[in-house]
Tab-separated table of C-alpha atoms in Angstrom:
chain	number	residue	atom	x	y	z
A	1	MET	CA	62.862	-21.215	-17.223
A	2	ARG	CA	61.118	-23.131	-14.479
A	3	LEU	CA	59.550	-19.916	-13.146
A	4	SER	CA	58.093	-18.943	-16.511
A	5	MET	CA	55.910	-22.030	-16.752
A	6	PRO	CA	53.880	-21.282	-13.574
A	7	LEU	CA	53.542	-17.666	-14.709
A	8	LYS	CA	52.145	-18.738	-18.058
A	9	GLY	CA	49.736	-21.133	-16.329
A	10	ALA	CA	48.574	-18.448	-13.920
A	11	ARG	CA	48.066	-15.998	-16.769
A	12	LYS	CA	46.098	-18.617	-18.674
A	13	ASP	CA	43.863	-19.270	-15.656
A	14	TYR	CA	43.399	-15.510	-15.211
A	15	TYR	CA	42.141	-14.957	-18.759
A	16	LYS	CA	40.042	-18.109	-18.570
A	17	LYS	CA	38.275	-16.791	-15.478
A	18	LYS	CA	37.816	-13.411	-17.133
A	19	LEU	CA	36.241	-14.949	-20.222
A	20	LEU	CA	34.246	-17.816	-18.727
A	21	GLY	CA	33.819	-16.537	-15.176
A	22	SER	CA	34.028	-18.334	-11.862
A	23	ASN	CA	31.654	-19.513	-9.161
A	24	ASP	CA	31.171	-16.022	-7.729
A	25	ARG	CA	31.691	-13.895	-10.828
A	26	ARG	CA	30.266	-13.784	-14.337
A	27	GLY	CA	32.697	-13.891	-17.237
A	28	TRP	CA	32.982	-11.524	-20.190
A	29	ILE	CA	31.306	-13.939	-22.583
A	30	MET	CA	28.277	-14.471	-20.355
A	31	SER	CA	28.058	-10.740	-19.616
A	32	PHE	CA	28.121	-9.991	-23.337
A	33	VAL	CA	25.337	-12.518	-23.991
A	34	VAL	CA	23.204	-11.156	-21.133
A	35	TYR	CA	23.605	-7.514	-22.186
A	36	LEU	CA	22.956	-8.375	-25.819
A	37	LEU	CA	19.756	-10.180	-24.830
A	38	LEU	CA	18.602	-7.288	-22.613
A	39	ILE	CA	19.346	-4.699	-25.307
A	40	THR	CA	17.450	-6.772	-27.874
A	41	ILE	CA	14.394	-7.109	-25.623
A	42	ALA	CA	14.516	-3.399	-24.750
A	43	PHE	CA	14.726	-2.488	-28.427
A	44	ILE	CA	11.700	-4.659	-29.254
A	45	TYR	CA	9.621	-2.841	-26.631
A	46	LEU	CA	10.993	0.653	-27.206
A	47	TYR	CA	11.000	0.647	-31.007
A	48	PRO	CA	7.234	1.324	-31.414
A	49	VAL	CA	7.311	4.097	-28.799
A	50	LEU	CA	10.365	5.776	-30.308
A	51	TYR	CA	8.877	5.489	-33.790
A	52	MET	CA	5.569	7.033	-32.685
A	53	PHE	CA	7.334	9.853	-30.848
A	54	SER	CA	9.535	10.641	-33.848
A	55	ARG	CA	6.608	10.629	-36.285
A	56	SER	CA	4.475	12.775	-33.988
A	57	LEU	CA	7.022	15.604	-34.247
A	58	MET	CA	7.140	15.619	-38.052
A	59	GLY	CA	5.522	18.139	-40.333
A	60	LYS	CA	3.778	17.354	-43.601
A	61	ASN	CA	6.968	17.757	-45.638
A	62	ASP	CA	8.805	15.195	-43.505
A	63	LEU	CA	5.934	12.724	-43.840
A	64	LEU	CA	6.292	12.891	-47.617
A	65	ASP	CA	10.090	12.667	-47.491
A	66	ALA	CA	11.258	9.033	-47.484
A	67	SER	CA	14.670	10.011	-46.095
A	68	ALA	CA	13.149	11.566	-42.950
A	69	LYS	CA	12.201	8.305	-41.289
A	70	TRP	CA	13.462	8.949	-37.761
A	71	ILE	CA	14.787	12.492	-37.427
A	72	PRO	CA	12.491	15.305	-38.638
A	73	SER	CA	14.043	18.207	-40.499
A	74	SER	CA	12.024	20.574	-38.311
A	75	VAL	CA	10.244	19.730	-35.064
A	76	THR	CA	6.611	20.811	-34.786
A	77	LEU	CA	4.121	20.579	-31.922
A	78	SER	CA	1.097	21.393	-34.066
A	79	ASN	CA	0.245	17.684	-34.247
A	80	TYR	CA	-0.130	17.591	-30.471
A	81	HIS	CA	-2.310	20.703	-30.521
A	82	SER	CA	-4.604	19.036	-33.055
A	83	ALA	CA	-4.703	15.786	-31.069
A	84	ILE	CA	-5.523	17.610	-27.822
A	85	ALA	CA	-8.422	19.407	-29.492
A	86	THR	CA	-9.658	16.222	-31.163
A	87	MET	CA	-9.668	14.131	-27.980
A	88	ASP	CA	-10.793	16.972	-25.691
A	89	TYR	CA	-7.714	15.761	-23.884
A	90	TRP	CA	-7.838	17.373	-20.451
A	91	ASN	CA	-11.535	16.664	-19.952
A	92	SER	CA	-11.099	13.055	-21.111
A	93	LEU	CA	-8.005	12.679	-18.920
A	94	LEU	CA	-9.888	13.695	-15.765
A	95	LYS	CA	-12.779	11.357	-16.565
A	96	ASN	CA	-10.377	8.512	-17.325
A	97	LEU	CA	-8.640	9.184	-14.011
A	98	ALA	CA	-11.972	9.086	-12.159
A	99	ILE	CA	-12.897	5.705	-13.664
A	100	ALA	CA	-9.495	4.141	-13.030
A	101	LEU	CA	-8.966	5.561	-9.540
A	102	VAL	CA	-12.406	4.869	-8.048
A	103	SER	CA	-12.607	1.384	-9.552
A	104	THR	CA	-9.077	0.555	-8.412
A	105	LEU	CA	-9.685	1.637	-4.811
A	106	CYS	CA	-12.857	-0.448	-4.593
A	107	GLN	CA	-11.205	-3.456	-6.199
A	108	VAL	CA	-8.094	-3.363	-3.997
A	109	PHE	CA	-10.126	-3.181	-0.779
A	110	VAL	CA	-12.540	-5.977	-1.700
A	111	CYS	CA	-9.862	-8.269	-3.139
A	112	SER	CA	-7.698	-7.760	-0.061
A	113	LEU	CA	-10.600	-8.819	2.171
A	114	ALA	CA	-11.358	-11.856	0.017
A	115	GLY	CA	-7.712	-12.927	-0.185
A	116	TYR	CA	-7.333	-12.568	3.592
A	117	ALA	CA	-10.469	-14.624	4.233
A	118	PHE	CA	-9.317	-17.435	1.936
A	119	ALA	CA	-5.855	-17.465	3.531
A	120	ARG	CA	-6.803	-17.253	7.219
A	121	TYR	CA	-10.177	-18.889	7.768
A	122	LYS	CA	-11.735	-22.284	7.253
A	123	PHE	CA	-15.351	-22.261	6.132
A	124	PRO	CA	-17.691	-24.729	4.406
A	125	GLY	CA	-17.057	-25.007	0.686
A	126	LYS	CA	-13.712	-23.203	0.832
A	127	THR	CA	-12.078	-25.627	-1.602
A	128	LEU	CA	-15.051	-25.383	-3.953
A	129	TRP	CA	-15.016	-21.585	-3.941
A	130	MET	CA	-11.280	-21.527	-4.494
A	131	GLY	CA	-11.794	-23.771	-7.515
A	132	VAL	CA	-14.509	-21.443	-8.817
A	133	LEU	CA	-12.141	-18.506	-8.326
A	134	ILE	CA	-9.384	-20.188	-10.326
A	135	LEU	CA	-11.899	-21.197	-12.997
A	136	SER	CA	-13.094	-17.599	-13.307
A	137	PHE	CA	-9.478	-16.584	-13.847
A	138	LEU	CA	-9.465	-18.742	-16.984
A	139	LEU	CA	-12.763	-17.269	-18.179
A	140	PRO	CA	-12.351	-14.259	-20.516
A	141	ALA	CA	-13.966	-11.124	-19.117
A	142	GLN	CA	-15.631	-10.448	-22.465
A	143	THR	CA	-17.821	-13.549	-22.058
A	144	ILE	CA	-19.695	-11.993	-19.131
A	145	ALA	CA	-19.702	-8.452	-20.514
A	146	VAL	CA	-22.996	-8.889	-22.371
A	147	PRO	CA	-24.848	-10.478	-19.389
A	148	ASN	CA	-23.525	-7.692	-17.162
A	149	PHE	CA	-24.664	-5.077	-19.664
A	150	LEU	CA	-28.166	-6.587	-19.835
A	151	LEU	CA	-28.322	-6.737	-16.037
A	152	PHE	CA	-27.162	-3.152	-15.547
A	153	ASN	CA	-29.363	-1.922	-18.366
A	154	SER	CA	-32.428	-3.536	-16.782
A	155	PHE	CA	-31.745	-1.466	-13.646
A	156	LYS	CA	-31.169	1.706	-15.723
A	157	MET	CA	-27.519	1.832	-14.655
A	158	VAL	CA	-25.885	2.122	-18.097
A	159	ASP	CA	-26.039	5.903	-18.012
A	160	GLY	CA	-22.434	7.004	-18.446
A	161	THR	CA	-21.702	7.090	-14.698
A	162	LEU	CA	-19.401	5.204	-12.341
A	163	LYS	CA	-22.128	2.932	-10.960
A	164	PRO	CA	-21.357	-0.164	-13.104
A	165	PHE	CA	-17.644	0.099	-12.307
A	166	ILE	CA	-18.195	0.515	-8.566
A	167	ILE	CA	-20.728	-2.309	-8.297
A	168	THR	CA	-18.625	-4.820	-10.245
A	169	SER	CA	-15.545	-3.911	-8.198
A	170	ILE	CA	-17.349	-4.211	-4.854
A	171	LEU	CA	-18.824	-7.585	-5.855
A	172	GLY	CA	-15.412	-8.910	-6.867
A	173	GLN	CA	-16.244	-8.846	-10.583
A	174	GLY	CA	-13.911	-6.042	-11.623
A	175	PHE	CA	-11.211	-6.308	-14.277
A	176	LYS	CA	-9.085	-9.350	-13.363
A	177	SER	CA	-10.381	-9.324	-9.774
A	178	CYS	CA	-9.716	-13.056	-9.480
A	179	LEU	CA	-6.011	-12.487	-10.125
A	180	CYS	CA	-5.932	-9.728	-7.509
A	181	ILE	CA	-7.566	-12.039	-4.966
A	182	LEU	CA	-5.013	-14.757	-5.713
A	183	ILE	CA	-2.158	-12.273	-5.199
A	184	PHE	CA	-3.520	-11.258	-1.785
A	185	TYR	CA	-4.281	-14.886	-0.921
A	186	ASN	CA	-0.725	-15.966	-1.671
A	187	PHE	CA	0.717	-13.022	0.262
A	188	HIS	CA	-1.427	-13.465	3.389
A	189	ARG	CA	-0.524	-17.159	3.485
A	190	GLN	CA	3.138	-16.183	3.842
A	191	VAL	CA	2.563	-13.821	6.772
A	192	PRO	CA	3.364	-15.632	10.064
A	193	GLN	CA	0.188	-16.900	11.704
A	194	SER	CA	1.732	-16.144	15.105
A	195	LEU	CA	1.288	-12.407	14.505
A	196	ILE	CA	-2.464	-12.780	14.033
A	197	GLU	CA	-2.711	-15.139	17.013
A	198	ALA	CA	-0.763	-12.703	19.202
A	199	ALA	CA	-3.160	-9.915	18.253
A	200	GLU	CA	-6.147	-12.117	19.066
A	201	ILE	CA	-4.625	-13.006	22.447
A	202	ASP	CA	-4.287	-9.292	23.173
A	203	GLY	CA	-8.013	-8.907	22.577
A	204	ALA	CA	-8.129	-7.905	18.935
A	205	GLY	CA	-11.115	-9.199	16.993
A	206	HIS	CA	-11.111	-10.349	13.393
A	207	ILE	CA	-11.745	-6.875	11.980
A	208	LYS	CA	-9.175	-5.185	14.210
A	209	ALA	CA	-6.566	-7.844	13.403
A	210	TYR	CA	-7.191	-7.330	9.712
A	211	PHE	CA	-6.865	-3.542	9.764
A	212	GLN	CA	-4.035	-3.279	12.310
A	213	ILE	CA	-1.965	-6.359	11.404
A	214	ALA	CA	-2.839	-7.673	7.952
A	215	ILE	CA	-3.182	-4.341	6.136
A	216	PRO	CA	0.173	-2.837	7.265
A	217	LEU	CA	2.001	-6.090	6.497
A	218	SER	CA	0.413	-6.353	3.058
A	219	ALA	CA	1.533	-2.898	1.905
A	220	ALA	CA	3.739	-4.461	-0.781
A	221	ALA	CA	0.882	-6.536	-2.195
A	222	ILE	CA	-1.436	-3.516	-2.053
A	223	ILE	CA	0.987	-1.439	-4.145
A	224	VAL	CA	1.370	-4.211	-6.727
A	225	VAL	CA	-2.374	-4.822	-7.059
A	226	THR	CA	-3.107	-1.081	-7.111
A	227	LEU	CA	-0.686	-0.447	-9.967
A	228	PHE	CA	-1.888	-3.454	-11.946
A	229	SER	CA	-5.568	-2.611	-11.443
A	230	PHE	CA	-5.064	1.040	-12.314
A	231	VAL	CA	-3.319	0.153	-15.571
A	232	TRP	CA	-5.977	-2.449	-16.474
A	233	TYR	CA	-8.821	0.000	-15.937
A	234	TRP	CA	-6.918	2.751	-17.732
A	235	ASN	CA	-6.220	0.722	-20.872
A	236	GLU	CA	-9.483	-1.228	-21.160
A	237	VAL	CA	-11.695	-0.378	-24.132
A	238	ASP	CA	-14.310	-3.063	-24.813
A	239	LEU	CA	-15.622	-3.520	-21.277
A	240	VAL	CA	-15.560	0.219	-20.585
A	241	ARG	CA	-17.603	0.818	-23.724
A	242	THR	CA	-20.029	-1.881	-22.575
A	243	TYR	CA	-20.472	-0.374	-19.104
A	244	LEU	CA	-20.812	3.169	-20.416
A	245	GLY	CA	-23.213	2.156	-23.174
A	246	SER	CA	-22.892	2.414	-26.920
A	247	THR	CA	-24.015	6.039	-26.860
A	248	ASN	CA	-21.343	7.267	-24.440
A	249	ASP	CA	-20.579	10.934	-25.021
A	250	ARG	CA	-17.675	12.784	-23.441
A	251	ASN	CA	-19.793	15.937	-23.223
A	252	THR	CA	-22.586	14.344	-21.176
A	253	GLY	CA	-20.994	11.292	-19.535
A	254	LEU	CA	-17.754	9.510	-18.784
A	255	THR	CA	-15.129	8.529	-21.304
A	256	THR	CA	-11.502	7.390	-21.398
A	257	LEU	CA	-8.487	8.333	-23.456
A	258	MET	CA	-8.481	4.892	-25.056
A	259	LEU	CA	-12.096	5.312	-26.140
A	260	GLU	CA	-11.260	8.712	-27.594
A	261	LEU	CA	-8.281	7.216	-29.399
A	262	ASN	CA	-10.497	4.432	-30.719
A	263	LYS	CA	-12.778	6.975	-32.412
A	264	PHE	CA	-9.996	9.462	-33.163
A	265	GLU	CA	-10.653	9.769	-36.886
A	266	ASP	CA	-14.382	10.435	-36.476
A	267	SER	CA	-13.714	12.993	-33.742
A	268	TYR	CA	-11.086	14.711	-35.868
A	269	ASN	CA	-13.462	14.978	-38.802
A	270	ALA	CA	-16.074	16.456	-36.473
A	271	VAL	CA	-13.675	19.042	-35.024
A	272	TYR	CA	-12.314	20.037	-38.430
A	273	ALA	CA	-15.535	19.330	-40.314
A	274	THR	CA	-15.068	21.961	-42.999
A	275	HIS	CA	-11.539	20.962	-43.957
A	276	ALA	CA	-10.805	17.379	-42.898
A	277	GLN	CA	-12.086	15.734	-46.071
A	278	SER	CA	-10.248	18.057	-48.432
A	279	THR	CA	-7.059	16.651	-49.927
A	280	THR	CA	-5.549	20.128	-50.103
A	281	SER	CA	-6.544	21.267	-46.619
A	282	THR	CA	-3.868	22.103	-44.056
A	283	ASN	CA	-6.040	20.379	-41.440
A	284	ARG	CA	-6.249	17.051	-43.211
A	285	LEU	CA	-5.704	14.096	-40.865
A	286	ASN	CA	-2.308	12.401	-41.236
A	287	ASP	CA	-0.187	9.796	-39.479
A	288	ALA	CA	1.706	12.381	-37.433
A	289	ILE	CA	-1.499	13.595	-35.765
A	290	LYS	CA	-2.556	10.002	-35.069
A	291	MET	CA	0.838	9.270	-33.515
A	292	ALA	CA	0.540	12.397	-31.384
A	293	GLY	CA	-2.846	11.196	-30.118
A	294	THR	CA	-1.371	7.797	-29.298
A	295	MET	CA	1.549	9.343	-27.417
A	296	LEU	CA	-0.842	11.525	-25.420
A	297	SER	CA	-2.876	8.433	-24.512
A	298	ILE	CA	0.064	6.465	-23.141
A	299	ALA	CA	1.917	9.437	-21.609
A	300	PRO	CA	0.168	9.275	-18.175
A	301	MET	CA	1.059	5.596	-17.717
A	302	MET	CA	4.640	6.175	-18.831
A	303	LEU	CA	5.001	9.016	-16.336
A	304	MET	CA	3.484	6.906	-13.572
A	305	TYR	CA	5.916	4.057	-14.177
A	306	PHE	CA	8.824	6.488	-14.436
A	307	PHE	CA	8.166	7.967	-10.981
A	308	LEU	CA	6.938	4.777	-9.259
A	309	GLN	CA	9.213	2.139	-10.770
A	310	LYS	CA	11.394	1.977	-7.641
A	311	GLN	CA	8.405	1.459	-5.340
A	312	PHE	CA	6.915	-1.069	-7.748
A	313	VAL	CA	10.088	-3.181	-7.965
A	314	GLU	CA	10.592	-3.056	-4.195
A	315	SER	CA	6.966	-4.079	-3.602
A	316	VAL	CA	7.235	-7.047	-5.961
A	317	ASP	CA	10.378	-8.127	-4.125
A	318	LYS	CA	8.795	-7.723	-0.677
A	319	ALA	CA	5.671	-9.573	-1.768
A	320	GLY	CA	7.808	-12.701	-2.073
A	321	ILE	CA	8.771	-12.917	1.620
A	322	THR	CA	8.343	-16.253	3.371
A	323	GLY	CA	6.709	-16.806	6.720
A	324	GLU	CA	6.775	-19.638	9.191
């Protein structure tokens, strides 16, 4: 009888630790709450994508059938064929890639230099310029879009080429350049100063120390800023339209998938001009074709994140290292 009491107490403590957890282990209740929260957040983000993907595979009969909300009775890829023709997809994809890639490379290099200079050197007005940088971070990019357009237009640079994107990136006025500079600034501050001093003692100048010491050590920050910048340039619509001009044409100049998606209905009516307006036409625009166009627009970014998510997470983690 005396032995049963300690056994009951031990069993009670065991189940208590299982339910509520201990100092080094999470309990069942907390695990359930955490997983429920993660599943809820994932569902909120994935629901629109899953809905678009499901609708993009539906035929006209499924669109009219209220019971076929998620699973189509028959899968069809004709919607994607129509969307590809409407957006001139492969041509627009290459041009979108050119805009995003060239602008990103210029922005990463310039922002890395600026962040390194702010972190490592003392110069007159440094505090003032840092304040201006932070202030520009709070300033919406759309507020300077019109002045930039007028400036570029006065120099005949709004001609559907990469010139406005390259110039703004090189001058530190690219999409969210101030945030990129702050990321590099914060990272370079955490790198031990002794490494730079050791390189200078060995005879390395400022430029050599930057390229041989700072750049290799900032690989994590470079990956983070590169991915962010690439996505920002890829998804931007208003500023891209401003820099390309209101008369941008995918046949004669640059364009992006987001711009093509923005004018999807007009482009569709132009491609299927003889049938698009007819209510009985087999080529009439419907939600499934629109969803297919949307899925095609976001597919490159989804694939990029799918293959680079490990490197991205590791880079974010490494970017938080502490120095001396």
